[in-house]
Tab-separated table of C-alpha atoms in Angstrom:
chain	number	residue	atom	x	y	z
I	4	MET	CA	30.577	1.054	145.134
I	5	ARG	CA	30.419	-3.018	145.377
I	6	ALA	CA	28.772	-6.481	144.238
I	7	ALA	CA	25.483	-7.214	145.444
I	8	ASP	CA	26.977	-9.968	147.350
I	9	GLY	CA	29.501	-7.696	149.526
I	10	ASP	CA	32.554	-8.867	147.475
I	11	PRO	CA	32.560	-7.891	143.914
I	12	GLY	CA	35.317	-10.637	143.366
I	13	HIS	CA	32.505	-13.042	143.402
I	14	ASN	CA	30.616	-11.711	140.118
I	15	ASP	CA	32.005	-11.242	136.521
I	16	PRO	CA	31.173	-7.664	136.453
I	17	GLY	CA	31.319	-8.534	132.711
I	18	HIS	CA	33.014	-5.449	131.633
I	19	PRO	CA	36.618	-3.881	132.331
I	20	GLY	CA	35.347	-0.378	133.006
I	21	LEU	CA	33.206	-2.182	136.087
I	22	ALA	CA	35.881	-4.161	136.923
I	23	ASP	CA	38.318	-0.993	137.237
I	24	LEU	CA	35.935	0.679	139.149
I	25	PHE	CA	35.022	-1.986	142.219
I	26	ALA	CA	39.104	-1.931	142.582
I	27	ARG	CA	39.439	1.538	143.079
I	28	PRO	CA	39.962	2.599	146.640
I	29	LEU	CA	37.154	4.910	148.002
I	30	LEU	CA	39.850	7.241	149.707
I	31	GLU	CA	41.748	7.915	146.743
I	32	THR	CA	38.906	9.155	145.211
I	33	VAL	CA	37.568	11.087	147.490
I	34	TRP	CA	40.766	12.736	148.282
I	35	ARG	CA	41.336	13.425	144.131
I	36	ARG	CA	37.565	14.881	144.142
I	37	ARG	CA	37.619	17.793	141.829
I	38	THR	CA	34.551	19.533	139.659
I	39	HIS	CA	35.152	18.986	135.874
I	40	ARG	CA	32.935	21.780	134.236
I	41	VAL	CA	34.312	21.230	131.029
I	42	SER	CA	32.437	18.109	128.616
I	43	ARG	CA	33.773	16.927	125.278
I	44	GLY	CA	32.973	19.314	122.891
I	45	ALA	CA	32.800	22.304	125.076
I	46	THR	CA	33.940	25.747	124.194
I	47	VAL	CA	35.369	28.308	126.869
I	48	PRO	CA	35.366	31.862	126.676
I	49	ALA	CA	37.861	33.061	128.958
I	50	GLY	CA	40.270	35.388	127.496
I	51	SER	CA	43.974	34.101	126.900
I	52	MET	CA	42.445	30.842	128.151
I	53	SER	CA	39.612	30.521	125.931
I	54	TYR	CA	39.647	26.929	124.627
I	55	ARG	CA	37.402	25.465	121.863
I	56	SER	CA	36.978	21.690	121.213
I	57	PRO	CA	37.789	19.883	118.055
I	58	HIS	CA	35.720	16.982	119.277
I	59	ALA	CA	32.022	16.448	118.872
I	60	PRO	CA	30.280	15.812	121.866
I	61	ARG	CA	30.111	12.168	123.173
I	62	PRO	CA	26.968	11.143	125.273
I	63	LEU	CA	27.665	8.932	128.313
I	64	SER	CA	27.243	5.138	126.885
I	65	GLU	CA	24.291	2.911	128.184
I	66	LEU	CA	26.062	1.283	130.908
I	67	GLU	CA	27.984	4.743	132.390
I	68	GLU	CA	24.715	5.808	133.047
I	69	ALA	CA	22.849	2.662	134.242
I	70	VAL	CA	25.917	3.063	136.869
I	71	LEU	CA	24.386	6.167	138.066
I	72	ILE	CA	21.180	5.177	137.917
I	73	ALA	CA	21.627	1.974	140.297
I	74	LEU	CA	22.836	4.474	142.804
I	75	THR	CA	20.016	6.308	142.730
I	76	GLY	CA	18.253	3.442	143.502
I	77	CYS	CA	17.539	0.891	146.185
I	78	THR	CA	20.454	-1.432	147.405
I	79	GLY	CA	19.202	-3.283	149.764
I	80	LEU	CA	17.178	-3.516	153.495
I	81	THR	CA	18.138	-1.468	156.331
I	82	MET	CA	18.334	-2.231	159.771
I	83	PRO	CA	15.625	-1.114	162.850
I	84	ASP	CA	18.455	-1.004	165.511
I	85	ARG	CA	17.059	1.203	167.673
I	86	PRO	CA	16.028	0.697	171.311
I	87	PHE	CA	12.697	0.122	172.065
I	88	ASP	CA	12.258	1.305	175.800
I	89	ASP	CA	13.192	4.447	177.402
I	90	PRO	CA	15.827	2.974	179.944
I	91	ARG	CA	14.568	5.592	182.411
I	92	ASP	CA	11.607	4.367	183.432
I	93	GLY	CA	10.944	1.222	180.885
I	94	LYS	CA	7.972	2.829	178.792
I	95	PRO	CA	8.084	2.330	175.111
I	96	ILE	CA	10.155	4.271	172.344
I	97	MET	CA	8.045	4.402	169.190
I	98	ALA	CA	10.531	2.628	167.439
I	99	LYS	CA	8.775	1.867	164.310
I	100	PRO	CA	9.296	5.671	162.793
I	101	ASN	CA	10.879	4.121	159.294
I	102	MET	CA	8.675	4.631	155.890
I	103	ASN	CA	10.705	2.250	153.801
I	104	MET	CA	13.086	-0.446	154.755
I	105	ALA	CA	14.384	-0.426	151.416
I	106	GLY	CA	17.500	1.588	151.940
I	107	ARG	CA	19.523	3.850	149.308
I	108	THR	CA	23.389	4.798	148.921
I	109	ALA	CA	22.649	7.648	151.456
I	110	GLY	CA	20.772	8.092	154.653
I	111	SER	CA	17.447	9.505	154.752
I	112	PRO	CA	15.701	10.773	157.870
I	113	ASP	CA	13.141	7.978	159.020
I	114	ASN	CA	14.356	6.546	155.902
I	115	ALA	CA	11.366	8.439	154.135
I	116	GLN	CA	13.768	8.112	150.856
I	117	SER	CA	11.437	11.278	149.564
I	118	THR	CA	13.781	11.976	146.785
I	119	HIS	CA	13.014	11.192	143.214
I	120	PHE	CA	15.200	11.810	140.290
I	121	PHE	CA	15.167	12.946	136.958
I	122	LEU	CA	17.509	11.713	134.170
I	123	ILE	CA	18.051	14.267	131.225
I	124	ASN	CA	20.509	13.306	128.300
I	125	ASP	CA	20.165	13.794	124.009
I	126	THR	CA	17.350	11.492	124.115
I	127	GLY	CA	15.243	13.011	126.272
I	128	THR	CA	13.834	13.626	129.991
I	129	TYR	CA	13.319	10.703	132.292
I	130	PHE	CA	11.757	10.264	135.587
I	131	LEU	CA	13.774	7.481	137.684
I	132	ARG	CA	11.250	5.219	139.102
I	133	ARG	CA	12.717	3.035	141.943
I	134	LEU	CA	12.617	-0.245	141.732
I	135	ASP	CA	12.633	-2.823	144.222
I	136	PRO	CA	15.988	-3.945	145.602
I	137	ALA	CA	17.134	-7.053	144.132
I	138	PRO	CA	18.821	-8.804	146.488
I	139	GLY	CA	21.301	-11.428	145.138
I	140	THR	CA	22.069	-9.343	141.787
I	141	PRO	CA	25.034	-9.536	141.174
I	142	LEU	CA	26.590	-5.909	139.481
I	143	ASP	CA	27.080	-7.015	136.501
I	144	ALA	CA	27.086	-4.915	132.895
I	145	THR	CA	24.102	-7.180	131.692
I	146	GLY	CA	21.727	-6.518	135.081
I	147	LEU	CA	22.720	-3.082	135.993
I	148	VAL	CA	21.549	-1.925	132.220
I	149	GLU	CA	18.566	-4.075	132.453
I	150	ARG	CA	17.604	-2.329	135.749
I	151	ALA	CA	18.240	0.809	134.138
I	152	ARG	CA	15.887	0.329	131.350
I	153	ARG	CA	13.159	-0.610	133.699
I	154	ALA	CA	13.717	2.717	136.039
I	155	LYS	CA	14.037	5.070	132.822
I	156	VAL	CA	9.650	6.612	132.369
I	157	ARG	CA	10.163	9.408	129.657
I	158	VAL	CA	8.193	12.368	130.395
I	159	LEU	CA	9.714	14.485	127.409
I	160	ASP	CA	10.801	13.512	124.523
I	161	HIS	CA	13.712	16.221	124.369
I	162	ARG	CA	16.770	17.630	126.616
I	163	LEU	CA	14.906	19.428	129.865
I	164	ASP	CA	16.021	23.452	129.039
I	165	VAL	CA	14.837	26.604	128.078
I	166	THR	CA	15.079	28.242	124.572
I	167	GLU	CA	18.939	29.788	123.836
I	168	GLY	CA	17.738	32.927	123.883
I	169	LEU	CA	16.198	32.333	127.657
I	170	ARG	CA	19.349	30.922	128.819
I	171	ASP	CA	20.394	34.231	131.283
I	172	PHE	CA	18.560	34.669	134.474
I	173	PRO	CA	16.290	33.623	136.048
I	174	ALA	CA	16.697	30.848	133.731
I	175	TYR	CA	20.070	29.852	134.777
I	176	LEU	CA	22.949	31.612	136.536
I	177	ASP	CA	25.781	33.565	135.445
I	178	SER	CA	28.258	31.265	133.658
I	179	ASN	CA	26.609	27.994	134.685
I	180	ARG	CA	24.547	28.727	130.970
I	181	PHE	CA	27.474	28.141	129.170
I	182	LEU	CA	28.698	25.055	130.344
I	183	SER	CA	25.750	23.441	131.779
I	184	ASN	CA	23.461	20.857	130.209
I	185	LEU	CA	25.349	21.073	126.741
I	186	PRO	CA	24.554	18.072	124.425
I	187	GLY	CA	26.525	14.746	125.330
I	188	THR	CA	26.160	15.461	128.967
I	189	THR	CA	23.878	13.589	131.115
I	190	VAL	CA	22.385	15.774	133.897
I	191	LEU	CA	20.805	13.820	137.529
I	192	PHE	CA	18.010	16.679	139.025
I	193	PRO	CA	16.680	15.584	142.298
I	194	VAL	CA	12.958	16.693	143.675
I	195	ILE	CA	11.803	15.855	146.887
I	196	ASP	CA	7.979	15.259	148.117
I	197	LEU	CA	8.282	16.457	151.657
I	198	SER	CA	4.269	15.978	152.479
I	199	HIS	CA	4.464	12.074	153.390
I	200	GLN	CA	7.819	12.656	155.769
I	201	TYR	CA	6.042	15.650	157.172
I	202	ILE	CA	3.281	13.645	158.871
I	203	ASN	CA	5.511	11.082	159.478
I	204	ALA	CA	7.498	13.713	161.124
I	205	LEU	CA	4.896	15.103	163.008
I	206	MET	CA	3.945	12.146	164.877
I	207	TYR	CA	7.050	10.781	165.407
I	208	LEU	CA	7.343	14.466	167.363
I	209	LEU	CA	4.471	13.955	169.044
I	210	THR	CA	5.743	10.297	170.631
I	211	GLN	CA	7.765	12.278	172.992
I	212	PRO	CA	7.259	11.524	176.940
I	213	ASP	CA	4.762	13.585	178.886
I	214	ASP	CA	5.502	17.190	179.282
I	215	ALA	CA	7.877	16.757	176.459
I	216	ARG	CA	5.195	16.586	173.773
I	217	PRO	CA	5.350	20.236	172.052
I	218	THR	CA	2.566	22.473	171.457
I	219	LEU	CA	3.096	23.539	167.761
I	220	VAL	CA	1.928	27.101	167.060
I	221	ASP	CA	1.474	28.893	163.959
I	222	ASP	CA	3.756	32.037	163.431
I	223	ARG	CA	1.859	33.017	160.662
I	224	ASN	CA	-1.080	33.287	162.426
I	225	PHE	CA	-0.081	35.367	165.561
I	226	TYR	CA	1.250	31.807	167.476
I	227	ARG	CA	-2.215	30.673	168.215
I	228	PRO	CA	-2.239	26.923	168.615
I	229	ALA	CA	-2.328	25.015	165.312
I	230	GLY	CA	-5.666	23.056	165.982
I	231	VAL	CA	-4.220	21.948	169.094
I	232	ARG	CA	-5.994	23.412	171.755
I	233	LYS	CA	-7.970	20.761	173.053
I	234	TRP	CA	-4.840	18.385	173.007
I	235	VAL	CA	-3.267	21.313	175.511
I	236	ARG	CA	-6.403	21.216	177.747
I	237	ASP	CA	-6.421	17.255	177.937
I	238	GLY	CA	-2.657	17.485	179.152
I	239	PHE	CA	-1.317	15.491	175.920
I	240	LEU	CA	0.329	18.639	175.067
I	241	ASN	CA	2.837	20.832	177.664
I	242	GLY	CA	1.594	24.637	176.618
I	243	ASP	CA	4.659	26.043	178.188
I	244	LEU	CA	6.754	23.983	175.255
I	245	LYS	CA	5.686	25.887	172.326
I	246	LEU	CA	7.156	24.884	168.943
I	247	PRO	CA	6.414	27.341	165.555
I	248	LEU	CA	5.442	25.726	162.525
I	249	GLY	CA	7.668	27.700	160.560
I	250	ALA	CA	10.689	26.281	162.607
I	251	LEU	CA	10.130	23.054	161.468
I	252	GLY	CA	10.933	24.161	157.613
I	253	PRO	CA	11.491	20.580	155.359
I	254	MET	CA	11.844	18.587	158.644
I	255	ARG	CA	15.856	17.854	157.268
I	256	THR	CA	14.131	15.439	154.657
I	257	GLN	CA	16.046	17.693	151.759
I	258	ILE	CA	19.043	16.512	153.567
I	259	GLU	CA	19.226	13.285	151.157
I	260	ALA	CA	19.278	14.844	148.023
I	261	ASP	CA	22.251	16.339	148.698
I	262	LEU	CA	23.975	13.116	150.208
I	263	LEU	CA	22.763	11.321	146.949
I	264	LEU	CA	24.269	13.943	145.268
I	265	GLN	CA	27.637	13.688	146.689
I	266	ASN	CA	27.740	10.024	145.940
I	267	LEU	CA	26.473	10.171	142.363
I	268	MET	CA	30.005	12.879	142.429
I	269	LEU	CA	32.129	10.323	143.558
I	270	SER	CA	31.231	7.580	141.941
I	271	ALA	CA	31.324	9.552	138.369
I	272	GLU	CA	34.992	10.319	139.333
I	273	ALA	CA	35.914	7.004	140.361
I	274	MET	CA	34.763	6.370	136.597
I	275	GLY	CA	37.027	9.046	135.107
I	276	LEU	CA	34.226	11.052	133.918
I	277	GLY	CA	33.566	14.814	134.786
I	278	ALA	CA	31.019	15.578	137.499
I	279	TRP	CA	29.910	18.879	138.484
I	280	ILE	CA	26.837	19.861	141.089
I	281	HIS	CA	25.661	23.235	140.336
I	282	ALA	CA	22.853	25.556	140.419
I	283	SER	CA	19.959	23.448	137.871
I	284	ILE	CA	17.749	25.529	136.003
I	285	ASN	CA	15.346	28.076	138.328
I	286	PRO	CA	13.118	25.369	140.128
I	287	GLN	CA	9.772	26.941	139.190
I	288	ILE	CA	10.984	27.091	135.871
I	289	ALA	CA	11.851	23.478	135.608
I	290	LEU	CA	8.664	22.038	136.973
I	291	GLY	CA	6.359	24.280	135.409
I	292	ASP	CA	5.525	26.442	138.066
I	293	PRO	CA	2.401	29.014	136.387
I	294	LYS	CA	3.837	32.001	137.555
I	295	PHE	CA	6.919	31.273	134.654
I	296	SER	CA	4.868	28.977	132.425
I	297	ARG	CA	3.478	31.587	129.754
I	298	ALA	CA	7.431	32.442	129.032
I	299	TYR	CA	9.231	28.766	129.142
I	300	GLY	CA	6.385	26.680	128.826
I	301	GLN	CA	5.319	23.314	130.870
I	302	MET	CA	8.701	22.204	131.083
I	303	LEU	CA	8.370	18.708	132.988
I	304	GLY	CA	4.259	19.541	133.876
I	305	PHE	CA	3.729	19.243	137.938
I	306	SER	CA	0.696	19.814	138.809
I	307	PHE	CA	0.286	22.786	140.831
I	308	VAL	CA	-2.282	23.851	143.659
I	309	THR	CA	-2.847	27.585	144.114
I	310	PRO	CA	-4.603	28.624	146.919
I	311	ARG	CA	-7.916	31.030	146.663
I	312	TRP	CA	-7.006	34.491	148.181
I	313	ARG	CA	-8.468	35.298	151.695
I	314	LEU	CA	-8.276	38.523	153.159
I	315	PRO	CA	-5.688	37.038	155.824
I	316	ASP	CA	-3.307	36.166	153.615
I	317	LEU	CA	-2.129	40.275	153.262
I	318	TRP	CA	-0.931	39.684	156.827
I	319	ARG	CA	-0.113	36.234	156.845
I	320	TRP	CA	1.829	35.634	153.644
I	321	HIS	CA	2.233	39.426	152.230
I	322	VAL	CA	-0.061	38.471	149.023
I	323	PRO	CA	-1.993	41.950	149.051
I	324	LEU	CA	-4.603	41.023	146.074
I	325	PRO	CA	-6.139	38.087	145.007
I	326	ARG	CA	-4.444	38.619	141.528
I	327	TYR	CA	-1.220	37.767	143.083
I	328	ALA	CA	-2.580	34.440	144.619
I	329	ALA	CA	-0.064	32.393	142.510
I	330	LEU	CA	2.734	33.574	144.727
I	331	ARG	CA	1.548	30.941	146.926
I	332	SER	CA	1.279	28.125	144.566
I	333	HIS	CA	3.136	24.941	145.390
I	334	PRO	CA	3.683	21.767	143.331
I	335	VAL	CA	1.766	18.836	144.640
I	336	GLY	CA	2.247	15.863	141.546
I	337	LEU	CA	3.239	14.577	138.108
I	338	THR	CA	2.012	12.183	136.148
I	339	SER	CA	3.796	10.409	133.152
I	340	PRO	CA	2.211	11.013	129.380
I	341	THR	CA	0.366	7.787	129.674
I	342	GLY	CA	-1.341	8.844	132.808
I	343	GLU	CA	0.471	6.885	135.345
I	344	PRO	CA	1.148	8.866	138.414
I	345	LEU	CA	4.697	9.318	139.530
I	346	ILE	CA	4.374	12.121	142.267
I	347	GLN	CA	1.695	12.387	144.161
I	348	ALA	CA	2.249	14.741	147.484
I	349	ALA	CA	0.111	13.645	150.750
I	350	CYS	CA	-2.510	16.719	150.641
I	351	PRO	CA	-5.302	17.515	148.309
I	352	PRO	CA	-6.113	16.992	145.329
I	353	ALA	CA	-4.790	13.290	145.674
I	354	HIS	CA	-6.696	13.205	148.866
I	355	ARG	CA	-9.923	14.678	149.550
I	356	THR	CA	-9.173	16.009	152.963
I	357	MET	CA	-6.194	16.349	155.269
I	358	ALA	CA	-7.475	13.529	157.681
I	359	ALA	CA	-7.147	11.336	154.725
I	360	ALA	CA	-3.950	12.076	153.631
I	361	VAL	CA	-2.668	11.527	157.078
I	362	ASP	CA	-4.801	7.482	157.126
I	363	SER	CA	-2.886	7.257	153.797
I	364	VAL	CA	0.284	7.698	155.394
I	365	ILE	CA	-0.821	5.249	158.664
I	366	ARG	CA	-1.877	2.447	156.134
I	367	ALA	CA	1.332	2.980	154.145
I	368	LYS	CA	3.267	1.777	157.083
I	369	PHE	CA	1.375	-0.611	159.065
I	370	GLY	CA	-1.713	-1.550	156.852
I	371	PRO	CA	-1.672	-4.773	154.962
I	372	GLY	CA	1.690	-4.639	152.724
I	373	GLY	CA	2.840	-1.798	154.375
I	374	THR	CA	6.284	-1.258	155.174
I	375	TYR	CA	5.495	-3.072	158.767
I	376	GLY	CA	2.956	-5.556	157.345
I	377	ASP	CA	5.121	-7.869	155.084
I	378	LYS	CA	6.698	-10.206	157.508
I	379	ASP	CA	8.934	-11.607	154.861
I	380	VAL	CA	11.213	-8.474	155.023
I	381	PHE	CA	11.869	-8.933	158.258
I	382	ALA	CA	12.504	-11.969	157.754
I	383	ARG	CA	15.370	-10.985	155.410
I	384	ILE	CA	16.508	-8.335	157.848
I	385	TYR	CA	16.995	-10.133	160.956
I	386	LYS	CA	18.457	-13.505	161.869
I	387	GLU	CA	16.577	-16.290	162.783
I	388	ALA	CA	12.994	-15.382	164.836
I	389	TYR	CA	14.175	-12.126	165.594
I	390	GLY	CA	11.700	-10.320	162.586
I	391	ARG	CA	9.204	-11.646	163.972
I	392	ARG	CA	10.026	-10.349	167.778
I	393	TYR	CA	10.607	-6.997	166.374
I	394	LEU	CA	7.344	-6.889	164.876
I	395	ALA	CA	5.692	-7.699	167.883
I	396	GLU	CA	7.526	-5.804	170.612
I	397	ALA	CA	8.511	-2.717	168.944
I	398	SER	CA	5.466	0.029	169.631
I	399	ALA	CA	3.753	1.825	166.642
I	400	TYR	CA	1.807	5.430	166.746
I	401	GLU	CA	-1.046	5.521	169.533
I	402	ASP	CA	-4.493	6.618	168.601
I	403	GLN	CA	-3.554	10.202	170.522
I	404	VAL	CA	-0.690	10.541	168.397
I	405	ILE	CA	-2.895	9.864	164.812
I	406	ALA	CA	-5.729	11.913	165.883
I	407	CYS	CA	-3.486	15.143	167.197
I	408	THR	CA	-1.693	14.870	163.806
I	409	ARG	CA	-4.849	14.671	161.833
I	410	ASP	CA	-6.082	17.936	163.749
I	411	ILE	CA	-2.792	19.474	163.083
I	412	CYS	CA	-2.773	18.807	159.447
I	413	THR	CA	-6.436	19.637	159.180
I	414	TYR	CA	-5.544	23.374	160.780
I	415	ILE	CA	-2.628	23.991	158.338
I	416	HIS	CA	-5.109	23.345	154.887
I	417	ASP	CA	-8.140	24.930	156.345
I	418	THR	CA	-5.839	27.895	157.582
I	419	HIS	CA	-3.636	28.257	154.487
I	420	GLY	CA	-5.602	26.830	151.529
I	421	ARG	CA	-2.701	24.096	150.877
I	422	PHE	CA	-0.364	22.087	152.490
I	423	PRO	CA	2.201	22.205	153.803
I	424	ALA	CA	2.086	25.776	154.243
I	425	HIS	CA	4.998	27.101	155.829
I	426	THR	CA	7.112	25.039	153.023
I	427	ASP	CA	6.529	23.360	149.703
I	428	ALA	CA	5.162	19.566	149.549
I	429	ILE	CA	7.483	19.345	146.852
I	430	HIS	CA	10.546	20.702	147.396
I	431	VAL	CA	13.244	21.400	144.432
I	432	PRO	CA	16.957	22.240	146.232
I	433	GLY	CA	17.812	23.977	143.347
I	434	VAL	CA	20.764	21.962	142.326
I	435	TRP	CA	21.843	19.585	139.826
I	436	LEU	CA	24.553	16.739	139.159
I	437	GLN	CA	25.821	17.498	135.478
I	438	VAL	CA	28.191	14.248	134.250
I	439	HIS	CA	30.453	13.967	131.172
I	440	HIS	CA	32.960	12.818	129.397
I	441	VAL	CA	35.989	15.047	130.094
I	442	GLU	CA	37.855	17.272	127.114
I	443	VAL	CA	40.894	15.960	128.382
I	444	GLU	CA	43.180	18.249	126.165
I	445	TYR	CA	41.992	21.407	127.558
I	446	TYR	CA	42.786	20.024	131.400
I	447	GLU	CA	46.410	18.946	130.046
I	448	LYS	CA	46.809	22.670	128.270
I	449	PHE	CA	45.764	24.612	130.851
I	450	PHE	CA	46.121	22.781	134.454
I	451	ARG	CA	49.136	21.046	136.607
I	452	ASP	CA	47.352	18.498	138.346
I	453	GLY	CA	43.856	18.390	136.499
I	454	LEU	CA	43.173	14.973	135.519
I	455	THR	CA	43.173	11.616	137.158
I	456	ASP	CA	44.814	8.259	135.956
I	457	ALA	CA	40.913	7.567	136.131
I	458	HIS	CA	40.236	10.465	133.532
I	459	ARG	CA	43.137	9.373	131.297
I	460	ARG	CA	42.331	6.007	131.402
I	461	HIS	CA	38.369	6.179	131.094
I	462	GLY	CA	38.591	5.768	126.946
I	463	ALA	CA	40.447	3.211	126.967
I	464	VAL	CA	38.641	0.988	130.177
I	465	TRP	CA	34.925	2.025	129.323
I	466	ASP	CA	35.263	2.696	125.996
I	467	GLY	CA	37.590	0.325	124.217
I	468	GLU	CA	39.874	3.682	122.859
I	469	SER	CA	43.348	2.597	122.146
């Protein structure tokens, strides 16, 4: 972690903990990275190694949480450094695939930045709004805390959890239920909106050279063309090059959440905190899937779409009767308690049709104020006049690409009653990161090399303990 101007020495971090973090070698942190599951105040039932903490749980400070929140958000601007032309024939290559130009601490396919985080602690459960990157803002204690406060949207006035008597499977897995999401811990829970990048990636796929554009077929409908017959007849798609919709999966968009979680864990380790990536509450339970809400409640309260059962669902999706239609329900959005839309998938009901959803992705990229519509952003990325030249010279999606994508997306929704059909609009990896103050005495008692100097010095450096 470094200050925004690239040199933490140019900024007074305003806190000894931040100063220690800026000075800590990355390779040392990576090499010493280990999971520390036992938080301060926890009890470990483990036979002769059982342990009961003499301490009360101690939540993270506001600054400690603010560092973690900053690591989930935007950290500056990315660099469009792709080729514009195919070197074989000089034809233009679609060189404007990005969904966003703001970058984060981890990579993302087409910079979709589709991962949203929830933060869970003793005071409630919060959606973390991604703030615009603030170039030149120093990573000092005051700035970090202020931005963290602006990012947090409280969606629950309590810790997201099930009642104590329901902590067994399917809510929690095995031993996790004894150490996960305990009082005093902070949990970061990733949720990924796949829908926008699913549309964008389809368009990117259809920008391949002549004879290399695949024919999308539906492996849940006898491998029939997925709304693209006319595009095969016209020669736009290669009828001999078939690609099943099921093979697309989540379009690799889910990878960014894994990378962000690793960055968060390494940073927590460097701060001398305990960190643990592990199975979350069952994602369907956590989001409020109607299949589980009667037993567990609304939880985060996502809105779900349940496709109307039709006879072909029997062989397409193995849903035998209308009363089992909820087997194919999937989350499509989340609204704050005050009515603010926090997550809206690019599909009905947020859009009247899938054609309208595709058009919304195009507007977000190329319309007024869109990703490629703000010249000032590219002036901040490139030197001299190269930003203007990039916008003028790099190609965008051709009309045929957009029209073909509309047809594919419309086919998916009309045929299967939801979009996407072969993956969820909002995907939950099923893991989360718990960060906490470690139970120092436990690790000192049982392990030869259980703590780093960062763990041992954390109380003095971050919390002012003697």
